[in-house]
XYZ file of N, CA, C and O in Angstrom:
800
model
N -51.433 -16.992 -208.497
C -52.207 -17.445 -207.354
C -53.539 -18.011 -207.799
O -54.042 -17.668 -208.851
N -54.095 -18.846 -206.986
C -55.402 -19.399 -207.323
C -56.468 -18.348 -207.114
O -56.386 -17.531 -206.216
N -57.464 -18.342 -207.964
C -58.558 -17.384 -207.880
C -59.734 -18.094 -207.238
O -60.269 -19.047 -207.791
N -60.137 -17.666 -206.029
C -61.235 -18.345 -205.352
C -62.563 -18.094 -206.048
O -62.759 -17.060 -206.658
N -63.433 -19.038 -205.964
C -64.781 -18.913 -206.498
C -65.716 -18.734 -205.317
O -65.688 -19.510 -204.373
N -66.511 -17.691 -205.347
C -67.418 -17.414 -204.250
C -68.697 -18.210 -204.446
O -69.315 -18.128 -205.485
N -69.084 -18.977 -203.460
C -70.308 -19.754 -203.574
C -71.358 -19.309 -202.567
O -72.497 -19.702 -202.649
N -70.952 -18.488 -201.621
C -71.892 -18.040 -200.607
C -72.039 -16.528 -200.711
O -71.061 -15.821 -200.888
N -73.250 -16.054 -200.621
C -73.488 -14.619 -200.752
C -72.877 -13.874 -199.583
O -73.016 -14.265 -198.444
N -72.176 -12.805 -199.888
C -71.607 -11.919 -198.885
C -72.097 -10.530 -199.250
O -72.009 -10.123 -200.397
N -72.591 -9.804 -198.296
C -73.149 -8.491 -198.586
C -72.355 -7.416 -197.875
O -71.646 -7.675 -196.925
N -72.473 -6.199 -198.372
C -71.813 -5.072 -197.734
C -72.665 -4.575 -196.576
O -73.878 -4.473 -196.681
N -72.022 -4.278 -195.474
C -72.710 -3.742 -194.312
C -72.728 -2.225 -194.423
O -72.040 -1.660 -195.265
N -73.488 -1.538 -193.575
C -73.548 -0.081 -193.678
C -72.182 0.591 -193.601
O -71.983 1.642 -194.156
N -71.196 -0.029 -192.913
C -69.881 0.598 -192.862
C -69.002 0.133 -194.017
O -67.792 0.285 -193.979
N -69.627 -0.443 -195.060
C -68.969 -0.855 -196.289
C -67.889 -1.890 -196.060
O -66.846 -1.853 -196.674
N -68.092 -2.835 -195.183
C -67.118 -3.901 -194.989
C -67.767 -5.236 -195.285
O -68.981 -5.350 -195.308
N -66.936 -6.247 -195.549
C -67.483 -7.564 -195.799
C -68.294 -8.019 -194.599
O -67.914 -7.811 -193.465
N -69.406 -8.663 -194.844
C -70.207 -9.262 -193.787
C -70.008 -10.764 -193.854
O -69.802 -11.315 -194.917
N -70.052 -11.411 -192.725
C -69.898 -12.843 -192.654
C -71.262 -13.486 -192.488
O -72.179 -12.879 -191.958
N -71.410 -14.750 -192.897
C -72.649 -15.457 -192.607
C -72.847 -15.455 -191.093
O -71.883 -15.565 -190.348
N -74.087 -15.310 -190.667
C -74.303 -15.171 -189.233
C -74.648 -16.495 -188.585
O -75.526 -17.214 -189.009
N -73.887 -16.817 -187.573
C -74.207 -17.856 -186.613
C -73.425 -17.517 -185.354
O -72.615 -16.594 -185.353
N -73.650 -18.236 -184.288
C -73.058 -17.878 -183.010
C -71.532 -17.879 -183.053
O -70.890 -17.069 -182.387
N -70.929 -18.755 -183.855
C -69.476 -18.857 -183.847
C -68.793 -17.737 -184.635
O -67.624 -17.476 -184.434
N -69.523 -17.068 -185.551
C -68.872 -16.032 -186.356
C -69.486 -14.652 -186.160
O -69.229 -13.759 -186.939
N -70.275 -14.474 -185.151
C -70.861 -13.154 -184.933
C -69.755 -12.173 -184.564
O -68.752 -12.553 -183.973
N -69.925 -10.904 -184.920
C -68.898 -9.905 -184.616
C -68.570 -9.828 -183.125
O -67.449 -9.493 -182.762
N -69.527 -10.150 -182.279
C -69.255 -10.102 -180.845
C -68.391 -11.272 -180.388
O -67.626 -11.155 -179.437
N -68.500 -12.411 -181.079
C -67.776 -13.607 -180.662
C -66.349 -13.642 -181.208
O -65.463 -14.203 -180.591
N -66.123 -13.039 -182.374
C -64.816 -13.107 -183.008
C -64.357 -11.694 -183.368
O -65.075 -10.965 -184.020
N -63.169 -11.336 -182.940
C -62.613 -10.040 -183.338
C -61.919 -10.225 -184.682
O -60.951 -10.948 -184.793
N -62.447 -9.576 -185.701
C -61.912 -9.716 -187.047
C -60.857 -8.641 -187.295
O -60.977 -7.524 -186.819
N -59.860 -8.994 -188.056
C -58.890 -7.987 -188.465
C -58.915 -7.885 -189.987
O -59.161 -8.865 -190.684
N -58.686 -6.709 -190.475
C -58.702 -6.488 -191.916
C -57.272 -6.418 -192.439
O -56.345 -6.156 -191.689
N -57.112 -6.659 -193.732
C -55.781 -6.556 -194.323
C -55.660 -5.376 -195.284
O -54.566 -4.972 -195.638
N -56.814 -4.797 -195.666
C -56.743 -3.581 -196.479
C -58.059 -2.822 -196.430
O -59.104 -3.370 -196.085
N -57.962 -1.549 -196.770
C -59.116 -0.689 -197.011
C -59.016 -0.224 -198.455
O -57.915 -0.028 -198.980
N -60.169 -0.024 -199.085
C -60.201 0.418 -200.476
C -60.966 1.735 -200.554
O -62.086 1.838 -200.044
N -60.344 2.728 -201.184
C -61.009 4.009 -201.445
C -61.241 4.116 -202.951
O -60.350 3.800 -203.750
N -62.443 4.534 -203.340
C -62.774 4.737 -204.748
C -62.778 6.230 -205.042
O -63.372 7.019 -204.295
N -62.095 6.610 -206.122
C -61.950 8.013 -206.495
C -62.448 8.242 -207.920
O -62.303 7.387 -208.782
N -63.011 9.423 -208.147
C -63.309 9.923 -209.489
C -62.558 11.234 -209.624
O -62.897 12.214 -208.949
N -61.510 11.211 -210.424
C -60.543 12.314 -210.521
C -60.009 12.626 -209.128
O -59.372 11.781 -208.518
N -60.287 13.800 -208.580
C -59.763 14.206 -207.265
C -60.781 14.037 -206.134
O -60.536 14.454 -205.008
N -61.917 13.418 -206.437
C -62.991 13.306 -205.457
C -63.154 11.865 -204.995
O -63.376 10.971 -205.827
N -63.043 11.651 -203.683
C -63.318 10.316 -203.171
C -64.822 10.135 -203.087
O -65.545 11.002 -202.602
N -65.298 8.977 -203.554
C -66.726 8.696 -203.602
C -67.007 7.539 -202.647
O -66.408 6.477 -202.747
N -67.926 7.750 -201.730
C -68.286 6.703 -200.783
C -67.280 6.576 -199.643
O -66.283 7.285 -199.576
N -67.579 5.637 -198.779
C -66.721 5.371 -197.625
C -65.586 4.435 -197.986
O -65.603 3.803 -199.018
N -64.631 4.334 -197.065
C -63.604 3.308 -197.212
C -64.267 1.942 -197.109
O -65.158 1.741 -196.281
N -63.835 1.029 -197.938
C -64.360 -0.327 -197.937
C -63.310 -1.227 -197.300
O -62.169 -1.293 -197.758
N -63.660 -1.895 -196.226
C -62.728 -2.723 -195.471
C -62.830 -4.178 -195.897
O -63.920 -4.725 -195.989
N -61.667 -4.796 -196.157
C -61.617 -6.190 -196.599
C -61.079 -7.055 -195.467
O -59.969 -6.829 -194.986
N -61.872 -8.044 -195.068
C -61.494 -8.976 -194.003
C -61.083 -10.342 -194.547
O -60.211 -10.987 -193.988
N -61.738 -10.784 -195.616
C -61.437 -12.084 -196.210
C -60.102 -12.013 -196.958
O -59.604 -10.929 -197.235
N -59.533 -13.163 -197.337
C -58.265 -13.177 -198.063
C -58.396 -12.669 -199.489
O -57.390 -12.404 -200.137
N -59.609 -12.556 -199.992
C -59.807 -11.989 -201.317
C -61.089 -11.169 -201.323
O -61.969 -11.373 -200.490
N -61.147 -10.237 -202.244
C -62.329 -9.395 -202.355
C -62.492 -8.863 -203.763
O -61.508 -8.532 -204.430
N -63.730 -8.798 -204.208
C -64.050 -8.287 -205.539
C -64.422 -6.821 -205.464
O -65.102 -6.389 -204.534
N -63.987 -6.077 -206.464
C -64.364 -4.676 -206.614
C -64.877 -4.564 -208.044
O -64.136 -4.821 -208.999
N -66.132 -4.205 -208.199
C -66.769 -4.306 -209.511
C -67.830 -3.231 -209.666
O -68.253 -2.600 -208.704
N -68.270 -3.047 -210.917
C -69.386 -2.148 -211.192
C -70.668 -2.954 -211.302
O -71.683 -2.598 -210.751
N -70.580 -4.045 -212.040
C -71.752 -4.860 -212.299
C -71.322 -6.323 -212.363
O -70.687 -6.727 -213.319
N -71.639 -7.074 -211.333
C -71.295 -8.494 -211.285
C -72.526 -9.248 -210.810
O -72.926 -9.117 -209.662
N -73.159 -10.008 -211.710
C -74.356 -10.734 -211.292
C -74.048 -11.594 -210.065
O -73.069 -12.315 -210.052
N -74.875 -11.483 -209.060
C -74.700 -12.204 -207.804
C -73.318 -11.948 -207.221
O -72.692 -12.831 -206.651
N -72.818 -10.725 -207.391
C -71.464 -10.389 -206.953
C -71.346 -10.229 -205.451
O -72.287 -9.869 -204.762
N -70.164 -10.518 -204.973
C -69.822 -10.340 -203.571
C -68.702 -9.319 -203.504
O -67.718 -9.455 -204.216
N -68.834 -8.342 -202.651
C -67.745 -7.383 -202.506
C -68.204 -5.948 -202.619
O -69.317 -5.594 -202.244
N -67.337 -5.110 -203.162
C -67.514 -3.667 -203.227
C -68.102 -3.311 -204.591
O -67.408 -3.354 -205.601
N -69.379 -2.959 -204.624
C -70.073 -2.633 -205.872
C -69.988 -1.132 -206.121
O -70.662 -0.336 -205.456
N -69.173 -0.730 -207.082
C -68.998 0.691 -207.398
C -70.228 1.267 -208.081
O -70.460 2.468 -208.035
N -71.033 0.414 -208.706
C -72.241 0.869 -209.380
C -73.276 1.438 -208.416
O -74.159 2.190 -208.827
N -73.176 1.096 -207.142
C -74.131 1.586 -206.153
C -73.727 2.930 -205.551
O -74.489 3.516 -204.792
N -72.532 3.412 -205.872
C -72.068 4.682 -205.317
C -72.591 5.836 -206.154
O -72.388 5.870 -207.370
N -73.257 6.752 -205.500
C -73.848 7.890 -206.203
C -73.039 9.154 -205.978
O -72.504 9.381 -204.903
N -72.962 9.945 -207.015
C -72.318 11.256 -206.950
C -73.041 12.147 -207.943
O -73.226 11.775 -209.107
N -73.458 13.311 -207.481
C -74.158 14.235 -208.367
C -73.191 14.844 -209.372
O -72.006 15.019 -209.096
N -73.706 15.171 -210.529
C -72.963 15.895 -211.568
C -71.700 15.179 -212.036
O -70.643 15.783 -212.144
N -71.796 13.889 -212.310
C -70.654 13.160 -212.869
C -70.408 13.650 -214.294
O -71.339 13.854 -215.057
N -69.143 13.750 -214.659
C -68.812 14.147 -216.029
C -69.087 12.978 -216.975
O -69.161 11.822 -216.563
N -69.207 13.282 -218.241
C -69.432 12.240 -219.239
C -68.245 11.276 -219.295
O -68.417 10.078 -219.482
N -67.040 11.798 -219.123
C -65.840 10.944 -219.117
C -65.909 9.920 -217.993
O -65.607 8.744 -218.193
N -66.331 10.343 -216.812
C -66.454 9.422 -215.676
C -67.546 8.400 -215.962
O -67.359 7.198 -215.730
N -68.677 8.834 -216.488
C -69.764 7.893 -216.798
C -69.324 6.827 -217.808
O -69.607 5.645 -217.639
N -68.611 7.245 -218.851
C -68.118 6.284 -219.853
C -67.125 5.306 -219.232
O -67.170 4.108 -219.501
N -66.228 5.814 -218.412
C -65.220 4.947 -217.790
C -65.866 3.992 -216.794
O -65.515 2.810 -216.746
N -66.827 4.466 -216.003
C -67.528 3.586 -215.064
C -68.203 2.428 -215.794
O -68.220 1.299 -215.302
N -68.712 2.700 -216.985
C -69.380 1.632 -217.743
C -68.398 0.561 -218.215
O -68.800 -0.545 -218.564
N -67.107 0.853 -218.202
C -66.081 -0.101 -218.621
C -65.563 -0.961 -217.471
O -64.818 -1.909 -217.709
N -65.921 -0.652 -216.235
C -65.411 -1.405 -215.084
C -65.947 -2.832 -215.091
O -65.212 -3.783 -214.837
N -67.229 -3.000 -215.394
C -67.823 -4.330 -215.501
C -67.561 -5.206 -214.290
O -67.849 -4.828 -213.165
N -66.949 -6.394 -214.509
C -66.664 -7.332 -213.422
C -65.480 -6.870 -212.574
O -65.181 -7.480 -211.553
N -64.776 -5.839 -213.009
C -63.746 -5.214 -212.197
C -62.534 -6.072 -211.914
O -62.016 -6.751 -212.799
N -62.113 -6.051 -210.645
C -60.908 -6.773 -210.250
C -61.181 -7.645 -209.041
O -62.135 -7.421 -208.293
N -60.323 -8.627 -208.867
C -60.311 -9.444 -207.663
C -58.971 -9.202 -206.993
O -57.923 -9.399 -207.606
N -59.006 -8.732 -205.754
C -57.786 -8.589 -204.960
C -57.628 -9.838 -204.118
O -58.586 -10.297 -203.499
N -56.416 -10.363 -204.063
C -56.172 -11.590 -203.321
C -54.908 -11.448 -202.485
O -53.837 -11.134 -203.013
N -55.042 -11.676 -201.180
C -53.889 -11.656 -200.274
C -53.284 -13.053 -200.266
O -53.930 -14.014 -199.863
N -52.042 -13.164 -200.737
C -51.323 -14.435 -200.818
C -50.103 -14.361 -199.901
O -49.729 -13.274 -199.459
N -49.443 -15.495 -199.620
C -48.264 -15.465 -198.745
C -47.135 -14.562 -199.246
O -46.406 -13.980 -198.445
N -47.001 -14.401 -200.577
C -45.911 -13.592 -201.119
C -46.290 -12.137 -201.380
O -45.444 -11.326 -201.725
N -47.561 -11.796 -201.249
C -47.972 -10.424 -201.508
C -49.432 -10.337 -201.893
O -50.208 -11.268 -201.677
N -49.797 -9.220 -202.483
C -51.179 -8.971 -202.894
C -51.234 -9.005 -204.418
O -50.421 -8.364 -205.092
N -52.194 -9.761 -204.937
C -52.376 -9.914 -206.371
C -53.689 -9.267 -206.788
O -54.659 -9.267 -206.031
N -53.706 -8.720 -208.011
C -54.929 -8.189 -208.609
C -55.170 -8.931 -209.915
O -54.271 -9.034 -210.759
N -56.372 -9.465 -210.057
C -56.778 -10.166 -211.266
C -57.786 -9.294 -211.998
O -58.805 -8.899 -211.416
N -57.505 -8.958 -213.246
C -58.385 -8.096 -214.034
C -59.502 -8.929 -214.654
O -59.289 -9.674 -215.596
N -60.712 -8.768 -214.118
C -61.874 -9.499 -214.631
C -62.729 -8.654 -215.570
O -63.751 -9.111 -216.051
N -62.324 -7.418 -215.819
C -63.110 -6.565 -216.718
C -62.736 -6.865 -218.170
O -61.860 -7.677 -218.441
N -63.381 -6.180 -219.084
C -63.093 -6.345 -220.508
C -62.148 -5.266 -221.015
O -61.925 -5.147 -222.219
N -61.596 -4.470 -220.100
C -60.689 -3.378 -220.453
C -59.462 -3.444 -219.546
O -59.527 -4.011 -218.455
N -58.346 -2.864 -219.981
C -57.150 -2.932 -219.141
C -57.314 -2.138 -217.845
O -58.141 -1.228 -217.757
N -56.518 -2.529 -216.859
C -56.355 -1.726 -215.652
C -54.904 -1.261 -215.623
O -54.044 -1.857 -216.285
N -54.638 -0.205 -214.885
C -53.295 0.361 -214.787
C -52.941 0.441 -213.317
O -53.743 0.909 -212.505
N -51.729 -0.017 -212.971
C -51.362 -0.213 -211.571
C -50.031 0.453 -211.264
O -49.084 0.378 -212.046
N -49.962 1.074 -210.087
C -48.702 1.579 -209.546
C -48.648 1.245 -208.063
O -49.653 1.355 -207.366
N -47.476 0.800 -207.616
C -47.245 0.607 -206.188
C -45.756 0.746 -205.938
O -44.951 0.619 -206.865
N -45.375 1.000 -204.686
C -43.946 1.143 -204.377
C -43.129 -0.093 -204.769
O -41.982 0.035 -205.166
N -43.724 -1.281 -204.692
C -42.950 -2.481 -205.000
C -42.903 -2.792 -206.499
O -42.179 -3.692 -206.912
N -43.655 -2.050 -207.310
C -43.558 -2.188 -208.766
C -42.562 -1.192 -209.354
O -42.082 -1.385 -210.468
N -42.271 -0.129 -208.605
C -41.320 0.870 -209.077
C -39.901 0.309 -209.061
O -39.578 -0.600 -208.293
N -39.059 0.881 -209.883
C -37.650 0.509 -209.899
C -36.969 1.269 -208.758
O -37.102 2.492 -208.664
N -36.243 0.581 -207.867
C -35.590 1.263 -206.739
C -34.672 2.391 -207.211
O -33.973 2.260 -208.218
N -34.709 3.499 -206.480
C -33.870 4.680 -206.739
C -34.104 5.303 -208.108
O -33.256 6.011 -208.617
N -35.236 5.029 -208.706
C -35.583 5.613 -210.003
C -36.609 6.719 -209.761
O -37.566 6.537 -209.023
N -36.405 7.858 -210.382
C -37.301 8.995 -210.174
C -38.519 8.943 -211.098
O -39.405 9.765 -210.996
N -38.570 7.968 -212.003
C -39.674 7.860 -212.941
C -40.752 6.935 -212.385
O -40.470 5.829 -211.949
N -41.976 7.400 -212.430
C -43.116 6.609 -211.990
C -43.343 5.448 -212.951
O -43.362 5.634 -214.163
N -43.517 4.252 -212.407
C -43.780 3.069 -213.223
C -45.257 2.699 -213.078
O -45.734 2.458 -211.971
N -45.972 2.691 -214.189
C -47.376 2.282 -214.216
C -47.470 1.064 -215.127
O -47.051 1.116 -216.283
N -47.984 -0.027 -214.582
C -48.094 -1.284 -215.338
C -49.504 -1.421 -215.903
O -50.486 -1.199 -215.203
N -49.580 -1.817 -217.166
C -50.857 -2.071 -217.829
C -51.149 -3.562 -217.710
O -50.314 -4.394 -218.060
N -52.337 -3.907 -217.220
C -52.740 -5.301 -217.054
C -53.971 -5.537 -217.922
O -55.027 -4.945 -217.696
N -53.818 -6.409 -218.890
C -54.888 -6.678 -219.836
C -55.970 -7.553 -219.206
O -55.728 -8.235 -218.204
N -57.174 -7.563 -219.786
C -58.258 -8.406 -219.264
C -57.838 -9.874 -219.190
O -57.171 -10.385 -220.089
N -58.206 -10.527 -218.097
C -57.890 -11.937 -217.919
C -56.527 -12.210 -217.322
O -56.182 -13.360 -217.068
N -55.739 -11.164 -217.074
C -54.401 -11.332 -216.526
C -54.348 -10.826 -215.081
O -55.193 -10.042 -214.647
N -53.316 -11.280 -214.366
C -53.130 -10.837 -212.985
C -51.715 -10.303 -212.818
O -50.837 -10.553 -213.648
N -51.501 -9.571 -211.725
C -50.200 -9.005 -211.409
C -50.056 -8.947 -209.892
O -51.047 -8.699 -209.184
N -48.838 -9.192 -209.422
C -48.574 -9.012 -207.991
C -48.401 -7.506 -207.782
O -47.383 -6.927 -208.148
N -49.418 -6.876 -207.208
C -49.408 -5.425 -207.061
C -48.616 -4.964 -205.847
O -48.240 -3.801 -205.750
N -48.370 -5.890 -204.911
C -47.596 -5.522 -203.725
C -46.826 -6.744 -203.248
O -47.406 -7.796 -203.017
N -45.511 -6.592 -203.120
C -44.616 -7.665 -202.713
C -44.154 -7.386 -201.285
O -43.475 -6.395 -201.037
N -44.516 -8.260 -200.349
C -44.186 -8.029 -198.936
C -42.678 -7.961 -198.693
O -42.197 -7.086 -197.976
N -41.937 -8.886 -199.287
C -40.483 -8.930 -199.069
C -39.810 -7.673 -199.628
O -38.967 -7.063 -198.972
N -40.195 -7.297 -200.845
C -39.618 -6.103 -201.458
C -39.987 -4.850 -200.664
O -39.182 -3.930 -200.526
N -41.186 -4.828 -200.106
C -41.623 -3.693 -199.303
C -40.724 -3.508 -198.083
O -40.368 -2.380 -197.734
N -40.356 -4.610 -197.432
C -39.466 -4.525 -196.266
C -38.116 -3.937 -196.655
O -37.549 -3.131 -195.917
N -37.606 -4.318 -197.824
C -36.327 -3.779 -198.285
C -36.440 -2.291 -198.605
O -35.518 -1.525 -198.346
N -37.576 -1.889 -199.163
C -37.759 -0.489 -199.548
C -37.948 0.434 -198.344
O -37.750 1.641 -198.461
N -38.335 -0.116 -197.203
C -38.539 0.702 -196.002
C -37.261 1.437 -195.611
O -37.308 2.465 -194.962
N -36.106 0.920 -196.026
C -34.824 1.489 -195.621
C -34.254 2.465 -196.644
O -33.158 2.953 -196.465
N -34.979 2.726 -197.726
C -34.475 3.650 -198.742
C -34.801 5.082 -198.345
O -35.628 5.346 -197.481
N -34.158 5.997 -198.998
C -34.352 7.421 -198.704
C -35.760 7.857 -199.089
O -36.387 7.288 -199.983
N -36.251 8.892 -198.433
C -37.562 9.442 -198.775
C -37.513 10.040 -200.170
O -36.561 10.728 -200.536
N -38.546 9.762 -200.933
C -38.629 10.277 -202.291
C -39.663 11.395 -202.355
O -40.611 11.417 -201.594
N -39.479 12.300 -203.295
C -40.406 13.408 -203.476
C -41.369 13.035 -204.602
O -40.958 12.863 -205.749
N -42.658 12.893 -204.273
C -43.647 12.499 -205.267
C -44.487 13.699 -205.660
O -45.070 14.361 -204.809
N -44.557 13.940 -206.961
C -45.254 15.125 -207.464
C -46.762 14.949 -207.490
O -47.488 15.926 -207.581
N -47.271 13.717 -207.439
C -48.713 13.526 -207.596
C -49.416 13.266 -206.269
O -50.414 12.584 -206.218
N -48.910 13.824 -205.207
C -49.612 13.735 -203.933
C -48.814 13.006 -202.881
O -47.679 12.619 -203.092
N -49.431 12.836 -201.721
C -48.758 12.167 -200.618
C -48.348 10.744 -201.001
O -49.006 10.095 -201.805
N -47.286 10.287 -200.398
C -46.747 8.970 -200.695
C -46.993 8.051 -199.507
O -46.652 8.382 -198.377
N -47.588 6.904 -199.763
C -47.807 5.902 -198.730
C -47.096 4.632 -199.180
O -47.463 4.050 -200.198
N -46.083 4.173 -198.440
C -45.330 2.994 -198.873
C -46.139 1.700 -198.816
O -45.680 0.673 -199.303
N -47.332 1.748 -198.237
C -48.193 0.559 -198.150
C -49.486 0.735 -198.929
O -50.529 0.233 -198.524
N -49.414 1.443 -200.047
C -50.630 1.634 -200.840
C -50.390 1.267 -202.297
O -49.256 1.278 -202.781
N -51.477 0.942 -202.961
C -51.466 0.592 -204.369
C -52.527 1.445 -205.051
O -53.610 1.650 -204.499
N -52.225 1.930 -206.226
C -53.188 2.715 -207.003
C -53.524 1.955 -208.279
O -52.636 1.510 -208.996
N -54.826 1.828 -208.545
C -55.298 1.100 -209.723
C -56.330 1.960 -210.449
O -57.320 2.376 -209.852
N -56.084 2.208 -211.721
C -57.017 2.982 -212.540
C -57.722 2.049 -213.520
O -57.100 1.180 -214.125
N -59.021 2.259 -213.669
C -59.808 1.480 -214.617
C -59.759 2.124 -216.000
O -60.133 3.285 -216.151
N -59.281 1.387 -216.997
C -59.350 1.736 -218.422
C -58.451 2.892 -218.859
O -58.184 3.034 -220.047
N -57.960 3.715 -217.954
C -57.150 4.881 -218.330
C -55.815 4.856 -217.603
O -55.760 4.732 -216.381
N -54.727 5.007 -218.378
C -53.392 5.036 -217.790
C -52.978 6.441 -217.407
O -53.615 7.425 -217.778
N -51.886 6.535 -216.662
C -51.329 7.824 -216.273
C -49.818 7.684 -216.146
O -49.289 6.580 -216.132
N -49.134 8.815 -216.058
C -47.685 8.795 -215.900
C -46.978 9.327 -217.128
O -47.603 9.901 -218.024
N -45.659 9.124 -217.193
C -44.846 9.719 -218.262
C -45.247 9.302 -219.673
O -45.022 10.041 -220.620
N -45.849 8.139 -219.835
C -46.207 7.636 -221.170
C -47.625 8.001 -221.596
O -48.079 7.564 -222.660
N -48.333 8.771 -220.777
C -49.739 9.067 -221.053
C -49.997 10.567 -220.981
O -49.224 11.320 -220.390
N -51.119 10.994 -221.549
C -51.474 12.413 -221.480
C -51.828 12.812 -220.053
O -51.646 13.954 -219.662
N -52.326 11.865 -219.268
C -52.623 12.126 -217.858
C -51.348 11.896 -217.060
O -50.890 10.769 -216.941
N -50.786 12.914 -216.485
C -49.527 12.773 -215.750
C -49.739 12.232 -214.334
O -48.860 11.585 -213.778
N -50.903 12.514 -213.759
C -51.167 12.139 -212.370
C -52.418 11.273 -212.290
O -53.337 11.428 -213.090
N -52.464 10.395 -211.304
C -53.632 9.519 -211.172
C -54.896 10.322 -210.895
O -55.988 9.904 -211.260
N -54.767 11.484 -210.297
C -55.941 12.315 -210.018
C -56.570 12.856 -211.308
O -57.648 13.444 -211.266
N -55.916 12.644 -212.438
C -56.504 12.994 -213.739
C -57.294 11.835 -214.331
O -57.956 11.997 -215.356
N -57.203 10.658 -213.714
C -57.931 9.484 -214.203
C -59.378 9.543 -213.726
O -59.646 9.902 -212.576
N -60.325 9.157 -214.582
C -61.744 9.263 -214.216
C -62.163 8.358 -213.065
O -62.934 8.775 -212.209
N -61.680 7.108 -213.018
C -62.123 6.138 -212.011
C -60.925 5.335 -211.531
O -60.309 4.614 -212.325
N -60.607 5.461 -210.248
C -59.446 4.745 -209.743
C -59.626 4.350 -208.283
O -60.496 4.867 -207.586
N -58.811 3.387 -207.882
C -58.844 2.850 -206.526
C -57.537 3.132 -205.809
O -56.476 3.123 -206.431
N -57.653 3.331 -204.531
C -56.479 3.408 -203.654
C -56.613 2.254 -202.667
O -57.578 2.195 -201.901
N -55.692 1.293 -202.732
C -55.695 0.147 -201.846
C -54.731 0.455 -200.713
O -53.525 0.599 -200.922
N -55.278 0.597 -199.492
C -54.487 0.952 -198.319
C -54.250 -0.308 -197.505
O -55.171 -0.807 -196.837
N -53.032 -0.831 -197.568
C -52.702 -2.088 -196.918
C -52.386 -1.878 -195.448
O -51.713 -0.909 -195.088
N -52.847 -2.783 -194.608
C -52.540 -2.726 -193.176
C -51.101 -3.174 -192.980
O -50.606 -4.047 -193.676
N -50.446 -2.576 -192.023
C -49.033 -2.939 -191.755
C -48.931 -4.297 -191.098
O -49.581 -4.704 -190.259
């Protein structure tokens, strides 16, 4: 998918959602906006900050992006962070760009370290093994496939050992992998990760 270039400043509002440039035609009172996803940021088992709502077709999630637009994780404070979390947060850098496309949702890794991704549409159907994909810096991946999701809605309920299962969510860990191939078996063992909650 094409990666949009942001030329106009967009700031986060107190409810952590994208803000639009203000004029009479785009004021919140004049136009009812709908969102396509919410983003939750986690450090191990602790959610940090509020849900971040995405209204535009793409959104950046980053730690440090000069003149950045989107969800700045560097501004989220939490007392008593572990050294592991602090080191991992420093690796987020420019982070990721999420993009809603006609065929699904794509994530572009703009950081200098890999990201690790799991979603229901990346898993192998009827397979009991969790699939976590490693995405190197500068690469993108379709993290959620709309067509495949519709097909998966009709499959049997699966038992997930690492917490509640949401068929419309994506999990992305910064710099640290998890699952059968890693020492961290569950995403809640990862220092810094995102939960992308897609609207139906």
